[in-house]
Each structure stands twice: as C-alpha cells, then as structure tokens.
Amino acid sequence: MVGKYDMPLIKKEEIEGIKKFIPFEKRNLHNGKNAGIHFYIYDGAFKQIINNPEKYRDELKKFNAVISPDFSICYDMPITRQIYSTYMNRVMGAYYQNNGIKVIPNVRWGDSRSYEFCFEGLEKEGTYAIGSYGQIKRNSNRYYFEKGIEFFKRLNPKKVYVYGAMPESIFGNYRNEANLIPIEPYTSKIHRGAI
C-alpha cells in the first residue's frame, strides 16, 4: 500500500505485442493472441469481477495484458465515491498483476480534488491507459478531462493507450512526451462495419 490513501501498487511493466483491445464482456469471442482486455464499459457489466476475481484469472491470462478496471469517476460525484473507484481500480489491477497477468494501469480523474489520490498506486514513467470516450463532447466533461491531463506532469508516461478520440487541441502538446496509442471504441468499430 502506498501514499496518503494506502492504494495498492500496480507496478510498471513492459507491454508489447498488443494489436487490439477487446471489451471484457466480449473476451470469450477472442483467443487472446496479440490482444488486451479493457473495461471501458458500463460498470455494471463487470461488477462480477469484483465479487469473484479469481474466477476470471485464468481466462484473462491468455491475453497479452489487461487494462485495470475503469470504475466511473465524474467531477460531480461525491469525493468518497471517487476515492473508492480509484481504490477498486488499484485493488483489481494489483490482484491480477500479482497473479501473473500483465496489467496496464487505467488512470481516471474527476475534478482537481481527485488529483490528490487518482495518481497514487502507480509508478512513474510507465505504460498507462486513459479514456477520452464520453469525456470530451460535452463542454463540462471536456473541461475536467483537459485539466486532468495533469497526469502527464505527475506520472511522466512513456506509453499511453487512449480509449477514444485524441484531438490535437488536447493531446497535441504531449505527442512528443509519450507514445500515444489509440484504442478504437468497440461501438465505433460496429458503426464502421469492422465487427
């Protein structure tokens, strides 16, 4: 446990060989080769993993890596809920990492109050994932998402997987600081007929 909030530590790891990411609920449709698992889905679609993480351990091992679960954090949520969501992200990520699964830490923030804890439990200069999907269309969400790009200053990432759009107006200043890798949302793939 590390930091003021006693967050479990997700250690940085070298992550290679991922050509695509599969949503957790679609994991059975893929053999795992050259793929990772993400949790950029409705929280209720993966609540079973909280109650019984060992049930999915062997299943997730066939994938190159797993992005730690993306428990919702919004700027207008009570701060205790934001802390809990961050804590559960680290608990699940550390659990799977300690059981032989490569884990890419998901970093999620709300408003500036969340900066006190949302970067805890993560080593600097690693590989991370963030989600812009659903965060940048509405002006209020976009404002807080852009402010949270503080993430680059705090963690100094080497590689960042971005689930969703990467507009130049938000990410342009960081393209030279880290290797930014887009993850196309599953719904976008469906809309363009790729699935």
PDB file of C-alpha atoms in Angstrom:
ATOM      1  CA  MET A   1       0.000   0.000   0.000  1.00  0.00           C
ATOM      2  CA  VAL A   2       1.354   3.393  -0.936  1.00  0.00           C
ATOM      3  CA  GLY A   3       0.561   7.066  -0.475  1.00  0.00           C
ATOM      4  CA  LYS A   4      -1.775   9.001   1.742  1.00  0.00           C
ATOM      5  CA  TYR A   5      -4.737   6.830   0.711  1.00  0.00           C
ATOM      6  CA  ASP A   6      -2.991   3.446   1.058  1.00  0.00           C
ATOM      7  CA  MET A   7      -3.571   2.491  -2.554  1.00  0.00           C
ATOM      8  CA  PRO A   8      -2.361  -0.923  -3.711  1.00  0.00           C
ATOM      9  CA  LEU A   9       0.602  -0.556  -6.075  1.00  0.00           C
ATOM     10  CA  ILE A  10       0.361  -1.515  -9.738  1.00  0.00           C
ATOM     11  CA  LYS A  11       3.958  -1.870 -10.886  1.00  0.00           C
ATOM     12  CA  LYS A  12       5.066  -0.633 -14.279  1.00  0.00           C
ATOM     13  CA  GLU A  13       5.665  -3.367 -16.842  1.00  0.00           C
ATOM     14  CA  GLU A  14       6.865  -3.596 -20.420  1.00  0.00           C
ATOM     15  CA  ILE A  15       3.792  -4.234 -22.550  1.00  0.00           C
ATOM     16  CA  GLU A  16       4.320  -5.382 -26.130  1.00  0.00           C
ATOM     17  CA  GLY A  17       2.539  -7.256 -28.892  1.00  0.00           C
ATOM     18  CA  ILE A  18      -0.967  -5.831 -28.489  1.00  0.00           C
ATOM     19  CA  LYS A  19      -2.687  -5.198 -31.802  1.00  0.00           C
ATOM     20  CA  LYS A  20      -6.186  -4.678 -30.426  1.00  0.00           C
ATOM     21  CA  PHE A  21      -8.178  -4.440 -27.222  1.00  0.00           C
ATOM     22  CA  ILE A  22     -11.318  -6.438 -26.501  1.00  0.00           C
ATOM     23  CA  PRO A  23     -14.053  -5.284 -24.084  1.00  0.00           C
ATOM     24  CA  PHE A  24     -14.233  -7.529 -21.015  1.00  0.00           C
ATOM     25  CA  GLU A  25     -17.741  -8.728 -21.867  1.00  0.00           C
ATOM     26  CA  LYS A  26     -16.574  -9.832 -25.365  1.00  0.00           C
ATOM     27  CA  ARG A  27     -13.494 -11.728 -24.105  1.00  0.00           C
ATOM     28  CA  ASN A  28     -14.945 -15.145 -24.993  1.00  0.00           C
ATOM     29  CA  LEU A  29     -15.122 -14.175 -28.668  1.00  0.00           C
ATOM     30  CA  HIS A  30     -11.337 -13.879 -28.940  1.00  0.00           C
ATOM     31  CA  ASN A  31      -8.469 -16.319 -28.442  1.00  0.00           C
ATOM     32  CA  GLY A  32      -6.329 -13.693 -26.694  1.00  0.00           C
ATOM     33  CA  LYS A  33      -3.465 -13.695 -29.171  1.00  0.00           C
ATOM     34  CA  ASN A  34      -1.962 -10.214 -29.691  1.00  0.00           C
ATOM     35  CA  ALA A  35      -4.840  -8.710 -27.736  1.00  0.00           C
ATOM     36  CA  GLY A  36      -5.553  -6.974 -24.470  1.00  0.00           C
ATOM     37  CA  ILE A  37      -8.693  -6.640 -22.372  1.00  0.00           C
ATOM     38  CA  HIS A  38     -10.242  -3.307 -21.421  1.00  0.00           C
ATOM     39  CA  PHE A  39     -13.027  -2.300 -19.046  1.00  0.00           C
ATOM     40  CA  TYR A  40     -14.211   0.865 -20.808  1.00  0.00           C
ATOM     41  CA  ILE A  41     -17.773  -0.359 -20.432  1.00  0.00           C
ATOM     42  CA  TYR A  42     -20.701   0.261 -18.114  1.00  0.00           C
ATOM     43  CA  ASP A  43     -19.593  -0.522 -14.543  1.00  0.00           C
ATOM     44  CA  GLY A  44     -22.435  -2.996 -14.092  1.00  0.00           C
ATOM     45  CA  ALA A  45     -21.074  -5.103 -16.965  1.00  0.00           C
ATOM     46  CA  PHE A  46     -18.046  -6.082 -14.898  1.00  0.00           C
ATOM     47  CA  LYS A  47     -19.245  -5.965 -11.296  1.00  0.00           C
ATOM     48  CA  GLN A  48     -18.953  -9.767 -11.118  1.00  0.00           C
ATOM     49  CA  ILE A  49     -15.178  -9.413 -11.324  1.00  0.00           C
ATOM     50  CA  ILE A  50     -15.159  -7.509  -8.014  1.00  0.00           C
ATOM     51  CA  ASN A  51     -17.008 -10.258  -6.183  1.00  0.00           C
ATOM     52  CA  ASN A  52     -15.067 -13.146  -7.708  1.00  0.00           C
ATOM     53  CA  PRO A  53     -11.777 -12.012  -9.309  1.00  0.00           C
ATOM     54  CA  GLU A  54     -10.201 -15.470  -9.169  1.00  0.00           C
ATOM     55  CA  LYS A  55     -12.960 -16.845 -11.414  1.00  0.00           C
ATOM     56  CA  TYR A  56     -11.599 -14.781 -14.326  1.00  0.00           C
ATOM     57  CA  ARG A  57      -7.880 -15.099 -13.566  1.00  0.00           C
ATOM     58  CA  ASP A  58      -7.057 -17.998 -15.898  1.00  0.00           C
ATOM     59  CA  GLU A  59      -9.312 -16.635 -18.605  1.00  0.00           C
ATOM     60  CA  LEU A  60      -7.523 -13.265 -18.564  1.00  0.00           C
ATOM     61  CA  LYS A  61      -4.067 -14.864 -18.601  1.00  0.00           C
ATOM     62  CA  LYS A  62      -4.477 -15.793 -22.264  1.00  0.00           C
ATOM     63  CA  PHE A  63      -4.369 -12.088 -23.213  1.00  0.00           C
ATOM     64  CA  ASN A  64      -1.156 -10.061 -23.569  1.00  0.00           C
ATOM     65  CA  ALA A  65      -2.337  -7.597 -20.920  1.00  0.00           C
ATOM     66  CA  VAL A  66      -5.369  -6.286 -19.080  1.00  0.00           C
ATOM     67  CA  ILE A  67      -6.166  -2.624 -18.510  1.00  0.00           C
ATOM     68  CA  SER A  68      -7.161  -2.266 -14.858  1.00  0.00           C
ATOM     69  CA  PRO A  69     -10.951  -1.820 -14.496  1.00  0.00           C
ATOM     70  CA  ASP A  70     -12.336   1.620 -15.292  1.00  0.00           C
ATOM     71  CA  PHE A  71     -14.622   2.299 -12.350  1.00  0.00           C
ATOM     72  CA  SER A  72     -16.530   5.509 -13.046  1.00  0.00           C
ATOM     73  CA  ILE A  73     -15.210   8.777 -11.697  1.00  0.00           C
ATOM     74  CA  CYS A  74     -17.002  12.009 -12.558  1.00  0.00           C
ATOM     75  CA  TYR A  75     -16.285  15.548 -11.435  1.00  0.00           C
ATOM     76  CA  ASP A  76     -19.725  15.804  -9.814  1.00  0.00           C
ATOM     77  CA  MET A  77     -19.504  12.544  -7.830  1.00  0.00           C
ATOM     78  CA  PRO A  78     -19.024  12.672  -4.074  1.00  0.00           C
ATOM     79  CA  ILE A  79     -15.302  12.583  -3.322  1.00  0.00           C
ATOM     80  CA  THR A  80     -15.679   9.384  -1.296  1.00  0.00           C
ATOM     81  CA  ARG A  81     -17.086   7.649  -4.383  1.00  0.00           C
ATOM     82  CA  GLN A  82     -14.161   8.896  -6.467  1.00  0.00           C
ATOM     83  CA  ILE A  83     -11.676   7.580  -3.894  1.00  0.00           C
ATOM     84  CA  TYR A  84     -13.481   4.227  -3.776  1.00  0.00           C
ATOM     85  CA  SER A  85     -13.453   3.917  -7.583  1.00  0.00           C
ATOM     86  CA  THR A  86      -9.727   4.657  -7.703  1.00  0.00           C
ATOM     87  CA  TYR A  87      -9.067   2.227  -4.864  1.00  0.00           C
ATOM     88  CA  MET A  88     -11.003  -0.586  -6.573  1.00  0.00           C
ATOM     89  CA  ASN A  89      -9.116   0.063  -9.809  1.00  0.00           C
ATOM     90  CA  ARG A  90      -5.818  -0.414  -7.964  1.00  0.00           C
ATOM     91  CA  VAL A  91      -7.073  -3.427  -5.966  1.00  0.00           C
ATOM     92  CA  MET A  92      -8.149  -5.275  -9.099  1.00  0.00           C
ATOM     93  CA  GLY A  93      -5.070  -4.283 -11.098  1.00  0.00           C
ATOM     94  CA  ALA A  94      -2.673  -5.300  -8.309  1.00  0.00           C
ATOM     95  CA  TYR A  95      -4.545  -8.566  -7.758  1.00  0.00           C
ATOM     96  CA  TYR A  96      -4.236  -9.618 -11.385  1.00  0.00           C
ATOM     97  CA  GLN A  97      -0.642  -8.430 -11.630  1.00  0.00           C
ATOM     98  CA  ASN A  98       0.276 -10.425  -8.522  1.00  0.00           C
ATOM     99  CA  ASN A  99      -1.299 -13.465 -10.197  1.00  0.00           C
ATOM    100  CA  GLY A 100       0.845 -13.372 -13.323  1.00  0.00           C
ATOM    101  CA  ILE A 101      -1.195 -11.123 -15.617  1.00  0.00           C
ATOM    102  CA  LYS A 102       0.411  -8.091 -17.230  1.00  0.00           C
ATOM    103  CA  VAL A 103      -1.564  -5.024 -16.187  1.00  0.00           C
ATOM    104  CA  ILE A 104      -1.779  -1.596 -17.787  1.00  0.00           C
ATOM    105  CA  PRO A 105      -2.999   0.822 -15.103  1.00  0.00           C
ATOM    106  CA  ASN A 106      -6.079   2.796 -16.078  1.00  0.00           C
ATOM    107  CA  VAL A 107      -5.903   6.399 -14.881  1.00  0.00           C
ATOM    108  CA  ARG A 108      -9.194   8.227 -14.347  1.00  0.00           C
ATOM    109  CA  TRP A 109      -9.817  11.580 -12.676  1.00  0.00           C
ATOM    110  CA  GLY A 110     -12.710  13.844 -11.802  1.00  0.00           C
ATOM    111  CA  ASP A 111     -12.122  17.440 -10.763  1.00  0.00           C
ATOM    112  CA  SER A 112      -8.919  18.822  -9.225  1.00  0.00           C
ATOM    113  CA  ARG A 113      -9.793  17.286  -5.831  1.00  0.00           C
ATOM    114  CA  SER A 114      -9.184  13.855  -7.337  1.00  0.00           C
ATOM    115  CA  TYR A 115      -5.556  14.681  -8.209  1.00  0.00           C
ATOM    116  CA  GLU A 116      -4.728  14.051  -4.560  1.00  0.00           C
ATOM    117  CA  PHE A 117      -5.422  10.310  -4.971  1.00  0.00           C
ATOM    118  CA  CYS A 118      -6.021   9.391  -8.624  1.00  0.00           C
ATOM    119  CA  PHE A 119      -2.299   9.120  -9.425  1.00  0.00           C
ATOM    120  CA  GLU A 120      -1.481   7.113  -6.289  1.00  0.00           C
ATOM    121  CA  GLY A 121      -0.584   3.449  -6.503  1.00  0.00           C
ATOM    122  CA  LEU A 122       1.157   3.958  -9.844  1.00  0.00           C
ATOM    123  CA  GLU A 123       4.861   4.052 -10.609  1.00  0.00           C
ATOM    124  CA  LYS A 124       6.190   6.900 -12.743  1.00  0.00           C
ATOM    125  CA  GLU A 125       7.477   6.559 -16.295  1.00  0.00           C
ATOM    126  CA  GLY A 126       5.379   3.546 -17.178  1.00  0.00           C
ATOM    127  CA  THR A 127       2.663   2.475 -19.586  1.00  0.00           C
ATOM    128  CA  TYR A 128      -0.869   3.649 -18.754  1.00  0.00           C
ATOM    129  CA  ALA A 129      -4.337   3.803 -20.272  1.00  0.00           C
ATOM    130  CA  ILE A 130      -6.817   6.663 -20.181  1.00  0.00           C
ATOM    131  CA  GLY A 131     -10.305   7.003 -21.620  1.00  0.00           C
ATOM    132  CA  SER A 132     -11.441  10.059 -23.546  1.00  0.00           C
ATOM    133  CA  TYR A 133     -14.589   8.360 -24.872  1.00  0.00           C
ATOM    134  CA  GLY A 134     -17.614  10.144 -23.405  1.00  0.00           C
ATOM    135  CA  GLN A 135     -15.357  12.738 -21.794  1.00  0.00           C
ATOM    136  CA  ILE A 136     -14.801  15.358 -24.470  1.00  0.00           C
ATOM    137  CA  LYS A 137     -18.079  16.024 -26.308  1.00  0.00           C
ATOM    138  CA  ARG A 138     -19.863  17.949 -23.555  1.00  0.00           C
ATOM    139  CA  ASN A 139     -18.069  21.154 -22.568  1.00  0.00           C
ATOM    140  CA  SER A 140     -18.292  20.458 -18.830  1.00  0.00           C
ATOM    141  CA  ASN A 141     -16.772  16.975 -19.194  1.00  0.00           C
ATOM    142  CA  ARG A 142     -14.151  18.226 -21.621  1.00  0.00           C
ATOM    143  CA  TYR A 143     -13.073  20.980 -19.233  1.00  0.00           C
ATOM    144  CA  TYR A 144     -12.336  18.495 -16.438  1.00  0.00           C
ATOM    145  CA  PHE A 145     -10.780  15.959 -18.793  1.00  0.00           C
ATOM    146  CA  GLU A 146      -8.385  18.585 -20.174  1.00  0.00           C
ATOM    147  CA  LYS A 147      -7.442  19.760 -16.682  1.00  0.00           C
ATOM    148  CA  GLY A 148      -6.693  16.162 -15.744  1.00  0.00           C
ATOM    149  CA  ILE A 149      -4.063  15.911 -18.401  1.00  0.00           C
ATOM    150  CA  GLU A 150      -2.028  16.964 -15.358  1.00  0.00           C
ATOM    151  CA  PHE A 151      -1.498  13.214 -15.492  1.00  0.00           C
ATOM    152  CA  PHE A 152       1.397  13.741 -17.922  1.00  0.00           C
ATOM    153  CA  LYS A 153       3.209  16.006 -15.452  1.00  0.00           C
ATOM    154  CA  ARG A 154       2.611  13.738 -12.470  1.00  0.00           C
ATOM    155  CA  LEU A 155       3.461  10.353 -13.986  1.00  0.00           C
ATOM    156  CA  ASN A 156       5.732  11.227 -16.927  1.00  0.00           C
ATOM    157  CA  PRO A 157       4.381   8.324 -19.027  1.00  0.00           C
ATOM    158  CA  LYS A 158       6.421   6.545 -21.678  1.00  0.00           C
ATOM    159  CA  LYS A 159       3.394   4.984 -23.389  1.00  0.00           C
ATOM    160  CA  VAL A 160      -0.314   5.851 -23.116  1.00  0.00           C
ATOM    161  CA  TYR A 161      -3.175   3.866 -24.629  1.00  0.00           C
ATOM    162  CA  VAL A 162      -6.095   6.237 -25.242  1.00  0.00           C
ATOM    163  CA  TYR A 163      -9.582   4.760 -25.475  1.00  0.00           C
ATOM    164  CA  GLY A 164     -11.447   7.204 -27.684  1.00  0.00           C
ATOM    165  CA  ALA A 165     -10.572  10.319 -29.659  1.00  0.00           C
ATOM    166  CA  MET A 166      -7.219  12.067 -29.342  1.00  0.00           C
ATOM    167  CA  PRO A 167      -7.916  15.610 -30.577  1.00  0.00           C
ATOM    168  CA  GLU A 168      -4.851  17.711 -31.254  1.00  0.00           C
ATOM    169  CA  SER A 169      -6.274  20.501 -29.075  1.00  0.00           C
ATOM    170  CA  ILE A 170      -5.986  18.230 -26.018  1.00  0.00           C
ATOM    171  CA  PHE A 171      -3.170  15.810 -26.845  1.00  0.00           C
ATOM    172  CA  GLY A 172      -1.014  17.865 -29.223  1.00  0.00           C
ATOM    173  CA  ASN A 173       1.401  19.098 -26.565  1.00  0.00           C
ATOM    174  CA  TYR A 174       2.012  15.558 -25.293  1.00  0.00           C
ATOM    175  CA  ARG A 175       2.711  13.670 -28.517  1.00  0.00           C
ATOM    176  CA  ASN A 176       6.450  14.247 -28.109  1.00  0.00           C
ATOM    177  CA  GLU A 177       6.437  13.292 -24.425  1.00  0.00           C
ATOM    178  CA  ALA A 178       4.891   9.828 -24.693  1.00  0.00           C
ATOM    179  CA  ASN A 179       3.977   7.240 -27.284  1.00  0.00           C
ATOM    180  CA  LEU A 180       0.198   7.797 -27.617  1.00  0.00           C
ATOM    181  CA  ILE A 181      -1.629   4.755 -28.971  1.00  0.00           C
ATOM    182  CA  PRO A 182      -5.327   4.972 -29.879  1.00  0.00           C
ATOM    183  CA  ILE A 183      -7.820   2.294 -28.881  1.00  0.00           C
ATOM    184  CA  GLU A 184     -10.850   2.490 -31.126  1.00  0.00           C
ATOM    185  CA  PRO A 185     -14.063   2.144 -29.100  1.00  0.00           C
ATOM    186  CA  TYR A 186     -15.975  -1.059 -29.769  1.00  0.00           C
ATOM    187  CA  THR A 187     -19.114   0.876 -30.746  1.00  0.00           C
ATOM    188  CA  SER A 188     -17.104   2.838 -33.338  1.00  0.00           C
ATOM    189  CA  LYS A 189     -15.913  -0.436 -34.856  1.00  0.00           C
ATOM    190  CA  ILE A 190     -19.519  -1.618 -35.092  1.00  0.00           C
ATOM    191  CA  HIS A 191     -20.643   1.654 -36.730  1.00  0.00           C
ATOM    192  CA  ARG A 192     -17.977   1.440 -39.414  1.00  0.00           C
ATOM    193  CA  GLY A 193     -18.754  -2.243 -40.039  1.00  0.00           C
ATOM    194  CA  ALA A 194     -15.440  -3.623 -38.785  1.00  0.00           C
ATOM    195  CA  ILE A 195     -17.195  -6.114 -36.491  1.00  0.00           C
TER     196      ILE A 195
END
